[in-house]
Coordinates of C-alpha atoms and ligand atoms in Angstrom, one line a residue:
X20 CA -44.2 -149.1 -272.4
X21 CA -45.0 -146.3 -275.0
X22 CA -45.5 -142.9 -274.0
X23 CA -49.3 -143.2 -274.8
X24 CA -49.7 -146.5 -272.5
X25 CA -51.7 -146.2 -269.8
X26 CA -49.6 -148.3 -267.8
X27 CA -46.8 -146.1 -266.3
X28 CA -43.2 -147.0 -265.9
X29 CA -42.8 -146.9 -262.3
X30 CA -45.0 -149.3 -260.3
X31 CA -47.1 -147.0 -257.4
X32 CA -49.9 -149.1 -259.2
X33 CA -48.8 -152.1 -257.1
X34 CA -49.5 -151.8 -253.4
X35 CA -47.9 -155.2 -252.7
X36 CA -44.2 -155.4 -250.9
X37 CA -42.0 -158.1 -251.3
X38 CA -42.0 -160.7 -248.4
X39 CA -38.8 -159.4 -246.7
X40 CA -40.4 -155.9 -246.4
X41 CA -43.4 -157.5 -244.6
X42 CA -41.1 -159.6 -242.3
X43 CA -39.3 -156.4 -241.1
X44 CA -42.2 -154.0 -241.0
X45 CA -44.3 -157.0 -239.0
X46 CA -41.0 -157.5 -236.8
X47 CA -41.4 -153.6 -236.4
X48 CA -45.0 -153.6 -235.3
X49 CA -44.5 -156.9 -233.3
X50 CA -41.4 -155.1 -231.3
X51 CA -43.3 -152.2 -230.6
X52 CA -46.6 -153.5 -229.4
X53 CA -44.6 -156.2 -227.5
X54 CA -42.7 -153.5 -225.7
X55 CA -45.7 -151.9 -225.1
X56 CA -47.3 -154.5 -223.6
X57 CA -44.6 -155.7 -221.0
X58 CA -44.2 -152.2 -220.1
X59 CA -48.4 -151.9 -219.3
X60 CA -48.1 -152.3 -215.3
X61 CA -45.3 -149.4 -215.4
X62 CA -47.4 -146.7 -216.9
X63 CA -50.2 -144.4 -215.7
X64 CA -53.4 -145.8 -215.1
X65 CA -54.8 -142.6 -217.4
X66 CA -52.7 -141.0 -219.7
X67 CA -52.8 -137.2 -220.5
X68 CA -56.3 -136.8 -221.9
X69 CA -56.4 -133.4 -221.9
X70 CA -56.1 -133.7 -225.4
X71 CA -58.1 -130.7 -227.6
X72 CA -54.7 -128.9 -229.1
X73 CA -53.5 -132.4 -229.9
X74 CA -56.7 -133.4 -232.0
X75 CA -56.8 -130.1 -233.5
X76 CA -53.1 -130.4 -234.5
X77 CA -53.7 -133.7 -235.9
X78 CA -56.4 -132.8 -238.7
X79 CA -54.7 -133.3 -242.1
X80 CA -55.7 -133.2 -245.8
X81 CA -55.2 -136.5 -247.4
X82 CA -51.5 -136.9 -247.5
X83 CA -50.7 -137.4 -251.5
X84 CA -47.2 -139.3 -250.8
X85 CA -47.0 -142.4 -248.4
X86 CA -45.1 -142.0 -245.2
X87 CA -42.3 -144.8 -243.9
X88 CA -44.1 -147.3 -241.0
X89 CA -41.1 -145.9 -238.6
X90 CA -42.3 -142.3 -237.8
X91 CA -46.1 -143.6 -238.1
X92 CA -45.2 -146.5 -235.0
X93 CA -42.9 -143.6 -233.1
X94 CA -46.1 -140.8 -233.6
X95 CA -48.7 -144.1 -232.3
X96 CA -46.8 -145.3 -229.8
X97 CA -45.2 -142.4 -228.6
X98 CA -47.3 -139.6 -228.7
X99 CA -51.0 -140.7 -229.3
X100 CA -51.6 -144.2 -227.6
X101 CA -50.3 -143.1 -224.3
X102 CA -52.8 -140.1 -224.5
X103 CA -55.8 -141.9 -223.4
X104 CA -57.1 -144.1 -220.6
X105 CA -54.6 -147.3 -220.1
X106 CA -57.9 -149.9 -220.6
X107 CA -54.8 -152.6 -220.8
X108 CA -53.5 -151.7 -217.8
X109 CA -53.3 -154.3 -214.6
X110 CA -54.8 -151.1 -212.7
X111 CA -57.7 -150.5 -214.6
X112 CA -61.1 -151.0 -212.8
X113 CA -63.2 -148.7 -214.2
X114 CA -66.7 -148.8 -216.2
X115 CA -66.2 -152.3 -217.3
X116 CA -62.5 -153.5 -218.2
X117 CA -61.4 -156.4 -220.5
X118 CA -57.8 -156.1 -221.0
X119 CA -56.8 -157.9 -224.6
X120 CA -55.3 -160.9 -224.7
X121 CA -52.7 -161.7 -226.6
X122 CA -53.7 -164.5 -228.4
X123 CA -56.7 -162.5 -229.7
X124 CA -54.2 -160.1 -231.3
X125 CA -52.3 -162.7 -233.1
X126 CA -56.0 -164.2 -234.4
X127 CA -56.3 -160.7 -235.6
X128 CA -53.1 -160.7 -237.6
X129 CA -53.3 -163.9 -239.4
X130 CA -57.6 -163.0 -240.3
X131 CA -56.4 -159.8 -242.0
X132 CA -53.6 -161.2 -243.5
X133 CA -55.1 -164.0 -244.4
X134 CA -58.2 -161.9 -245.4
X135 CA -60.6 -164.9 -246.4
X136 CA -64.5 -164.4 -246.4
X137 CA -66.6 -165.7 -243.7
X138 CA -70.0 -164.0 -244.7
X139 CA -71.1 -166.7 -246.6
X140 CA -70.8 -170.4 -245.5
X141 CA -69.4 -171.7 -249.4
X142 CA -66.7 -169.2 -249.5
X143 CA -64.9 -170.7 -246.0
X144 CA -66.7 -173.5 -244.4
X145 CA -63.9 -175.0 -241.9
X146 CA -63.5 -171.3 -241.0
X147 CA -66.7 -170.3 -240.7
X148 CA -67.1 -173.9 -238.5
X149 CA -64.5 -172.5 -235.9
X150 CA -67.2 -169.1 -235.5
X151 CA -70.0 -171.7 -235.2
X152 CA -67.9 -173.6 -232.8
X153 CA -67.2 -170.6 -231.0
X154 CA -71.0 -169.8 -230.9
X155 CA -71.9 -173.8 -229.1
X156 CA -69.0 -172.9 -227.0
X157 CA -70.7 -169.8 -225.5
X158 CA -74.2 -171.8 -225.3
X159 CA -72.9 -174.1 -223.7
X160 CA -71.2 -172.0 -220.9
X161 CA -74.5 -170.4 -220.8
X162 CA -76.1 -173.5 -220.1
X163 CA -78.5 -172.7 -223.1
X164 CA -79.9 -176.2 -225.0
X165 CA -79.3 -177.2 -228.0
X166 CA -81.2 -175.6 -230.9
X167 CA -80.0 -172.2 -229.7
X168 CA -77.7 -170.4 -231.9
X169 CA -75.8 -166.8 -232.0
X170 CA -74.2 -164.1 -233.6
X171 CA -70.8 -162.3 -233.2
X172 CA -71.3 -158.6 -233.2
X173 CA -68.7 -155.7 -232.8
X174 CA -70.1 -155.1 -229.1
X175 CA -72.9 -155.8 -226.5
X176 CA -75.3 -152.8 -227.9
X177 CA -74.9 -154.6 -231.9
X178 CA -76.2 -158.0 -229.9
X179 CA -79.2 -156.2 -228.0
X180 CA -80.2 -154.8 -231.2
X181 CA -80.3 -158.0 -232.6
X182 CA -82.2 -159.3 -229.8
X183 CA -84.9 -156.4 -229.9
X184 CA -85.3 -157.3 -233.3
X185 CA -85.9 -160.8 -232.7
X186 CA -88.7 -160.5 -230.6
X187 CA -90.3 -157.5 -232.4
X188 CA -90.3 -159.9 -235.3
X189 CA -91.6 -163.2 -233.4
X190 CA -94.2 -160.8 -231.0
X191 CA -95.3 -158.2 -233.0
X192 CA -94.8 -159.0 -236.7
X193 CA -95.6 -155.7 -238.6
X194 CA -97.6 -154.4 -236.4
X195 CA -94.8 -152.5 -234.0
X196 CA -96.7 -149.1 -232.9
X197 CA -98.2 -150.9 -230.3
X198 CA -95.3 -152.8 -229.2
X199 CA -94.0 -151.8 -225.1
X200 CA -90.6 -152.8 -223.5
X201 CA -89.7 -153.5 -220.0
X202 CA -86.5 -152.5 -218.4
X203 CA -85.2 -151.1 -215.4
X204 CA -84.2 -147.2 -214.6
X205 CA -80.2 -149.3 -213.8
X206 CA -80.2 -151.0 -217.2
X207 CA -77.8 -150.0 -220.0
X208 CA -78.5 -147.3 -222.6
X209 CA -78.0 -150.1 -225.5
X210 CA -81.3 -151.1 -224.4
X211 CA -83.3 -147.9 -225.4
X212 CA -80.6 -147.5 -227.9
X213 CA -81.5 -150.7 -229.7
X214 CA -85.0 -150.1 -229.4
X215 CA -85.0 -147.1 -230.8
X216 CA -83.1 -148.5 -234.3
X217 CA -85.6 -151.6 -234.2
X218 CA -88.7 -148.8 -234.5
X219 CA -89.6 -148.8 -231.0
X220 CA -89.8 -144.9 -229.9
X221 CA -88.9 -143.8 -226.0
X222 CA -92.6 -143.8 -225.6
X223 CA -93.1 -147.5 -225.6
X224 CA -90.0 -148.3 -223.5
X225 CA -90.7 -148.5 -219.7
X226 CA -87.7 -147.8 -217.4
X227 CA -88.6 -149.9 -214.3
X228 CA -87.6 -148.6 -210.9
X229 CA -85.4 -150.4 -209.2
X230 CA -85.0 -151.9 -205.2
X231 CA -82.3 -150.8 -202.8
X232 CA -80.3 -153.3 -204.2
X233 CA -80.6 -151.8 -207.5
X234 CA -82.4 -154.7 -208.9
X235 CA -85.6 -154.1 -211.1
X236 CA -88.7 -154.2 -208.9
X237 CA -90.9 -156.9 -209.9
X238 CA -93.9 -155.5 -208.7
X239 CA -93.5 -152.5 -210.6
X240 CA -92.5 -154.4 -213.6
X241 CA -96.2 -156.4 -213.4
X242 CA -97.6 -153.4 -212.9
X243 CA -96.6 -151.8 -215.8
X244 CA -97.5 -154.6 -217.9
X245 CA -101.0 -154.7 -216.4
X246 CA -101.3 -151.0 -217.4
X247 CA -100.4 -151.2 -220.8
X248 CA -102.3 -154.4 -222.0
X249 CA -105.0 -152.2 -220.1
X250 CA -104.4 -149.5 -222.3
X251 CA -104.6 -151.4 -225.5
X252 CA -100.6 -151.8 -225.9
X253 CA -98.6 -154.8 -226.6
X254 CA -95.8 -155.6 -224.3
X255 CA -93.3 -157.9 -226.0
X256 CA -90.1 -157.7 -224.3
X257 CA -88.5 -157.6 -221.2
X258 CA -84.8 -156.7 -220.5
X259 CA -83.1 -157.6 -217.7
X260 CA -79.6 -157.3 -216.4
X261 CA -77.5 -159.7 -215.5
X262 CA -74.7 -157.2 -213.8
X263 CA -75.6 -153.3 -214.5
X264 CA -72.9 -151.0 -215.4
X265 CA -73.1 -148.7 -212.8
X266 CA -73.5 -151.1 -209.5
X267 CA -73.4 -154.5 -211.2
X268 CA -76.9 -155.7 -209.9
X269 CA -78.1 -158.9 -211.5
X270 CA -82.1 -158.4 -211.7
X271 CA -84.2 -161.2 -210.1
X272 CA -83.7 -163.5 -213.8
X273 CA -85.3 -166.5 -212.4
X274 CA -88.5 -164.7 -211.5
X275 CA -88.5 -162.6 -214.5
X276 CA -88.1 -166.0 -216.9
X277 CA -91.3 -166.7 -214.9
X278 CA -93.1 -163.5 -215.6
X279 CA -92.4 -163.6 -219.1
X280 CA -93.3 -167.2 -219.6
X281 CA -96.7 -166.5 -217.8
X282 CA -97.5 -162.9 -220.1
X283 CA -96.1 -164.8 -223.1
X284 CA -93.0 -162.8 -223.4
X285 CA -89.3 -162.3 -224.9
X286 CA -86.9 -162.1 -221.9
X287 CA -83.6 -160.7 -222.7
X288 CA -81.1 -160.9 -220.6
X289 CA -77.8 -158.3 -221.0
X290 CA -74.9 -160.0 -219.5
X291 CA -72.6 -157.8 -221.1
X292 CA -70.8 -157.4 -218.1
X293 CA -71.6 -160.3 -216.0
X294 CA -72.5 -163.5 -218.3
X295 CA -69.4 -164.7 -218.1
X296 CA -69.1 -165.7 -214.8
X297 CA -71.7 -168.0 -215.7
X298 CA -69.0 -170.3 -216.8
X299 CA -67.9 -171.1 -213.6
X300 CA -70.2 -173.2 -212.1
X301 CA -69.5 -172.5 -208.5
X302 CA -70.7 -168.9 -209.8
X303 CA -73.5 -170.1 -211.3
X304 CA -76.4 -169.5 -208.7
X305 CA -75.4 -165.9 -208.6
X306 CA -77.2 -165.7 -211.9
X307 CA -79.9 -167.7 -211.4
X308 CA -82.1 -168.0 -214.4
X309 CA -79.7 -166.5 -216.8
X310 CA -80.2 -169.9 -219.1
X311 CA -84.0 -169.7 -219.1
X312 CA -83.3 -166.5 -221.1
X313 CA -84.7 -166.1 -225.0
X314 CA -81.6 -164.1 -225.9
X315 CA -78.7 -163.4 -224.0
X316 CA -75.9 -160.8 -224.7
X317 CA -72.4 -161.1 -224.0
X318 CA -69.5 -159.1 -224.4
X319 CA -66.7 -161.3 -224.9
X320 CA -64.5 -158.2 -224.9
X321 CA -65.2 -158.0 -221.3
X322 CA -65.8 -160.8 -219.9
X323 CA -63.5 -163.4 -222.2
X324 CA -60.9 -160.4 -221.6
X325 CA -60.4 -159.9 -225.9
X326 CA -59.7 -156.4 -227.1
X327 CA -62.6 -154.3 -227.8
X328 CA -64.9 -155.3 -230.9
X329 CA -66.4 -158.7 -229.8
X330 CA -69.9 -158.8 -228.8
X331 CA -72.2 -162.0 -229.1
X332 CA -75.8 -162.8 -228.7
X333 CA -76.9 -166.0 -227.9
X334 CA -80.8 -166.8 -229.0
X335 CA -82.3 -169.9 -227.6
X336 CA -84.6 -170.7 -230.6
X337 CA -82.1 -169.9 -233.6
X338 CA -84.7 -169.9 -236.0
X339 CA -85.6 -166.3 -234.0
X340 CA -82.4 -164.6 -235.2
X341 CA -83.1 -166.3 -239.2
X342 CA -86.5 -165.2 -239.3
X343 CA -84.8 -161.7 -238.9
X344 CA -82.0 -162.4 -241.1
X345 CA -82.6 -164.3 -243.7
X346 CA -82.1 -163.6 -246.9
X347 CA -80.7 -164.4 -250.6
X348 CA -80.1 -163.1 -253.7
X349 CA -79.2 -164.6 -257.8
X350 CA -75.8 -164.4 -257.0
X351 CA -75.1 -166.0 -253.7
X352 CA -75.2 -170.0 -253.3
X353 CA -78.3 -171.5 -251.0
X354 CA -77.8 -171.7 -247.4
X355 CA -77.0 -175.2 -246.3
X356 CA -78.9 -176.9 -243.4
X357 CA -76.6 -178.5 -241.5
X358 CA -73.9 -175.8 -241.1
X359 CA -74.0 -172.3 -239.3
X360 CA -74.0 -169.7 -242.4
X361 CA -73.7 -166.0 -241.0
X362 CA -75.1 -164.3 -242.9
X363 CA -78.3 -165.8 -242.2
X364 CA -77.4 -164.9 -238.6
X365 CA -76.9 -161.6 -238.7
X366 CA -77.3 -158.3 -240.3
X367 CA -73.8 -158.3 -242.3
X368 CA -72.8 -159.7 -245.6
X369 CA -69.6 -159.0 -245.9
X370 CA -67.8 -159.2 -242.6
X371 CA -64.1 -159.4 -241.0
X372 CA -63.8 -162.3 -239.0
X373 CA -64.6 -161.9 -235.8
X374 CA -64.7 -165.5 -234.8
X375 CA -60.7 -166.6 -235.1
X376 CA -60.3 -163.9 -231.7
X377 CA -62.2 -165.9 -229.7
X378 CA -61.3 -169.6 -231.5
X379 CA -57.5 -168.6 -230.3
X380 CA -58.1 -167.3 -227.3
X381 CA -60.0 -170.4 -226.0
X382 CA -58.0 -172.9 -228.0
X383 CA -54.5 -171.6 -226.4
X384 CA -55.9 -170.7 -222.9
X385 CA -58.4 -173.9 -222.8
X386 CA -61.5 -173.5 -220.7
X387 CA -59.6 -174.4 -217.3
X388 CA -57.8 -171.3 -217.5
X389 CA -60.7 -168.9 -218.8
X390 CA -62.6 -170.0 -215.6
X391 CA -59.8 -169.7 -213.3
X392 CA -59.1 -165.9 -214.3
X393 CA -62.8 -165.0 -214.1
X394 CA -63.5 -166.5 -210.4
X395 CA -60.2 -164.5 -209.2
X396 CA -61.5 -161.2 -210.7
X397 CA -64.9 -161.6 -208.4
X398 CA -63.1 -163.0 -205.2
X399 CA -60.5 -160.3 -205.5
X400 CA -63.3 -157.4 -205.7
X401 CA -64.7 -159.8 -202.9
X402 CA -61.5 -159.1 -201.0
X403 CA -61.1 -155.8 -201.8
X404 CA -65.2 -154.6 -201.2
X405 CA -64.5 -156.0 -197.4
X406 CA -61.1 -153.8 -197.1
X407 CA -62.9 -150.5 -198.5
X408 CA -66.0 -150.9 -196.7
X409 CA -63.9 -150.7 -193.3
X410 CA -62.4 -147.4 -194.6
X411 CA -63.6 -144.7 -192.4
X412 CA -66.0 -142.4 -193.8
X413 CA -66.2 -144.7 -197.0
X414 CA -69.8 -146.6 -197.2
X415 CA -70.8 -149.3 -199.5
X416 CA -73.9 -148.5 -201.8
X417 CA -73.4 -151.6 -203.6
X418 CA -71.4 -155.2 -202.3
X419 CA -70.1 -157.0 -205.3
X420 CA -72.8 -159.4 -206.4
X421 CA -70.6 -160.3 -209.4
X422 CA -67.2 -158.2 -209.6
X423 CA -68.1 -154.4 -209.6
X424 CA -69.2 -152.4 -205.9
X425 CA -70.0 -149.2 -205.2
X426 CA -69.6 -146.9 -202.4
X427 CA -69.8 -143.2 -201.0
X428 CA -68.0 -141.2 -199.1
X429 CA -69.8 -139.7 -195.6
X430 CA -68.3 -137.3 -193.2
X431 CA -68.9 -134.4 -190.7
X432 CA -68.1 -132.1 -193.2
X433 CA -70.2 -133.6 -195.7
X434 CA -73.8 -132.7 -194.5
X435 CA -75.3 -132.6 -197.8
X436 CA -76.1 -134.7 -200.7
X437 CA -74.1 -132.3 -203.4
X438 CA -70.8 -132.0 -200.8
X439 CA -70.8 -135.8 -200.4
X440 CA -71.4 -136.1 -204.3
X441 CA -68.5 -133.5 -205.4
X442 CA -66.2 -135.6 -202.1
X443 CA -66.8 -138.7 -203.9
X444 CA -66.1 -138.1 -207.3
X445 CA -62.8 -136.1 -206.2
X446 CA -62.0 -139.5 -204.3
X447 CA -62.6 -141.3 -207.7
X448 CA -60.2 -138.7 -209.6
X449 CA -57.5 -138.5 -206.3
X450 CA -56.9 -142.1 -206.3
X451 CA -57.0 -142.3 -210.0
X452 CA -54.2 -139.2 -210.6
X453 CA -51.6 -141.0 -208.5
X454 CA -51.5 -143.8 -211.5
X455 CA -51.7 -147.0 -210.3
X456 CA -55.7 -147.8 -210.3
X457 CA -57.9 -146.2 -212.6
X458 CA -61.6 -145.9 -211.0
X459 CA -64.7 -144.5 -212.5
X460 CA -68.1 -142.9 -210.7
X461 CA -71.5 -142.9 -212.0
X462 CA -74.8 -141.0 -210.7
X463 CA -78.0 -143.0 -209.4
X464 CA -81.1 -140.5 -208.8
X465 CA -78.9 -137.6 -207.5
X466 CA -76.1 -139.7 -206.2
X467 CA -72.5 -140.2 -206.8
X468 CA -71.0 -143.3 -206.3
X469 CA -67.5 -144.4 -207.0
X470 CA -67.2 -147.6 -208.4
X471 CA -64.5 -150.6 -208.6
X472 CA -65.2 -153.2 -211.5
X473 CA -62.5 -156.3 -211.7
X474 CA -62.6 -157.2 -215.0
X475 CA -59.0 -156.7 -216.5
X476 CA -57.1 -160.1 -216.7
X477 CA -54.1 -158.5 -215.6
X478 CA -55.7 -157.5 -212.3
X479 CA -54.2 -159.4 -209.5
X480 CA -54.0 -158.8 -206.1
X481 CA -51.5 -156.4 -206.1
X482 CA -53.8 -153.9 -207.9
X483 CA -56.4 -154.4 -205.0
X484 CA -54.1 -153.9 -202.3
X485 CA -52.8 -150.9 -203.9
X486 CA -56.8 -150.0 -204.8
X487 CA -57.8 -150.1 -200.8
X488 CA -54.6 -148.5 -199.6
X489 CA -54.9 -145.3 -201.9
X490 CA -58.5 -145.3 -201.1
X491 CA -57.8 -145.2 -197.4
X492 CA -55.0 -142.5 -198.3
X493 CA -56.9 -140.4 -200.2
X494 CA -60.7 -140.5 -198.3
X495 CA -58.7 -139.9 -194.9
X496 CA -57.2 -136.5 -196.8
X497 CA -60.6 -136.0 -197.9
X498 CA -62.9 -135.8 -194.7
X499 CA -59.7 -134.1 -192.5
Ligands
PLP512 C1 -74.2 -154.0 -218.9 C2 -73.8 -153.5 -220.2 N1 -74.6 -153.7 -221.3 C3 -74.3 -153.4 -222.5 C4 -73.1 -152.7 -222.8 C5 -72.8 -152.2 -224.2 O1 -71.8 -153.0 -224.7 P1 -70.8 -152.4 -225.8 O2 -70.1 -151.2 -225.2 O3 -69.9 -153.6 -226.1 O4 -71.6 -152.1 -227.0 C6 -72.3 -152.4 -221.7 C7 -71.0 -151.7 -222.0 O5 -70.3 -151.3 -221.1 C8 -72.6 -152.8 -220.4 O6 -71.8 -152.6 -219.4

């Protein structure tokens, strides 16, 4: 090169490395995150997340020079992963817990290595196949018919708002003002959430009070209808639950398919948390009327156990989710008929691909498997919601309709609603500080209740017994 060539001597323009640098900084990573992982059982439920100074000492400019893979794996896996709640964990049964399964992380590896382009249906067909296949999969555990389609999202609230969308567009076509939604008080926040991004404001969205068994009241939920249409509004949507976060009621789906059918309406079903055990068909009548559903979303990071960033919703007429999505432009090849092409699916263009997660997962595990792990997480909380409710002073708010109850504690010295409330939650943090179970709390109209959901695949009985005893421990400490 001359001195005037724009091309300089030394090669920082190449960010490739030569394959036996990739083979030792991928044996690096795998060592580490292997490690990791066999370790999970042994560490804390929570780690230190008392973590402020840290963040503040972490802010950096840009770093101009790159940094050797060695000190960035010791500062990751050292001194930052362990700072934070131990989701992985065999002990972890709070809010809702998935766990990661391995194969998903190996999925992960080859698609970002592998980096091809799944947006479009031309540019990776027999890839984009195994996302479609992923998709029937799902409908079929669902028990929805053929003709119904999907989309991978990054999370259950990305597949609501895809959902709200759907029937905004089929319902209401441009005219949205109008347009009312139906859910209850228990639902999940992606709910208002989505409605919000799909142009329908907090005043068109009806939180729908709920029985004692936290299940949306069906009388109210007519009622409310009645009112509106009354008041010149259009009621498009209604969203139940199938397996709330905070108590894991499943809403009365059959009855609500009914409703909406009758008031010509969408019925969405979130079974973020729950939906799953749909594919087990001893489970099956437990959500009862979950197929009936218009859309469905799932959260395969839950309840198929992958790491976080897998969400799905399942629409029975597919058309619905095209009508939303679909679109072209001068430089992108037409859509074919026969195949699944996501971008006409879904919101994105270009996209990772979120499909080869699940595609492993099943693929190695097989079915069989995936069914056998998610009927042991709801007959352990089974097991375990029987133990706890015999601990004295402890009563159950909520008895595992899926895999999640919920429960207060009571006492002599606890004569009022906020000394039973602050009791509670410091039984939640007591049992969770001595490491081996991580629980969560969450309020209902002025109430604490601690919560246990079984969702992590590496929960096994050993967790529960350890769950009830430290319970027992730490409640008797409590009301002495
Ligand atoms: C019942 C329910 N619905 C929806 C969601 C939202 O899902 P995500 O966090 O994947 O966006 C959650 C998350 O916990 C949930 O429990």
């Amino acid at each position: 090169m001359t001195a005037e060539s724009p091309f300089p001597a030394s090669d920082d323009a190449s960010l490739e490395y030569s394959r036996a640098q990739m083979l030792a900084m991928g044996q690096a990573v795998l060592e580490r995150s292997v490690d990791h992982v066999a370790a999970i059982g042994s560490q804390p439920s929570r780690g230190n997340v008392d973590a402020a100074e840290l963040c503040r000492s972490l802010r950096e400019p840009i770093p101009e020079a790159g940094t050797e893979l060695e000190p960035l794996l010791a500062l990751l896996f050292d001194d930052l992963i362990p700072r934070s709640f131990t989701t992985p964990s065999p002990g972890y049964l709070g809010y809702i817990p998935g766990g990661g399964v391995y194969p998903a992380a190996l999925a992960d590896f080859i698609a970002d290595t592998t980096n091809r382009y799944t947006g479009v249906w031309q540019a990776a067909p027999a890839l984009v196949q195994l996302e479609s296949n992923v998709l029937e999969w799902m409908c079929d555990w669902m028990g929805f018919p053929a003709g119904s389609s999907g989309l991978l999202t990054t999370g259950g609230s990305g597949a609501t708002f895809n959902a709200v969308l759907c029937a905004r567009e089929r319902l209401l076509g441009p005219d949205i003002r109008r347009g009312t939604i139906y859910t209850s008080s228990q639902a999940h926040l992606c709910i208002v959430k989505a409605a919000k991004l799909a142009g329908i404001h907090a005043d068109r969205v009806r939180l729908i009070p709920v029985d004692s068994a936290f299940r949306m009241r069906l009388d109210a939920l007519k009622a409310a209808i009645a009112e509106d249409r009354a008041a010149g509004l259009v009621p498009f949507l209604v969203g139940s639950s199938a397996g709330t976060t905070n108590t894991g009621a499943v809403d009365a789906l059959d009855e609500i398919a009914d409703l909406c059918a009758a008031e010509k309406l969408w019925h969405h079903v979130d079974g973020a948390y729950g939906a799953f055990f749909h594919a087990c068909p001893e489970l099956r009548p437990l959500l009862r009327g979950l197929s009936r559903a218009d859309s469905l979303t799932l959260d395969p990071h839950k309840g198929m156990f992958l790491p976080y960033g897998t969400g799905a919703l399942l629409v029975r007429d597919a058309s619905a989710l095209r009508d939303v999505h679909a679109a072209t432009a001068g430089y992108l090849p037409e859509s074919p008929e026969e195949f699944y092409d996501p971008h006409q699916y879904g919101p994105e263009l270009s996209r990772g691909f979120p499909g080869l997660r699940v595609w492993m997962a099943v693929k190695m595990y097989g079915a069989a498997r995936y069914r056998a792990a998610i009927a042991e997480k709801r007959a352990l909380a089974v097991w375990a919601a029987e133990r706890v409710a015999r601990i004295p002073g402890i009563v159950m708010d909520a008895e595992p309709q899926l895999s999640l109850f919920a429960f207060h504690l009571e006492g002599p010295t606890l004569a009022t609603q906020e000394a039973r409330n602050v009791a509670t939650a410091a039984l939640v943090e007591q049992v969770t500080r001595r490491g081996k179970v991580l629980l969560s709390g969450c309020t209902v109209d002025g109430r604490y209740l601690a919560r246990v959901c079984v969702l992590s695949f590496r929960t096994r009985m050993e967790q529960m017994e350890t769950c009830v005893a430290h319970l027992a421990e730490e409640a008797a400490k409590l009301l002495a």
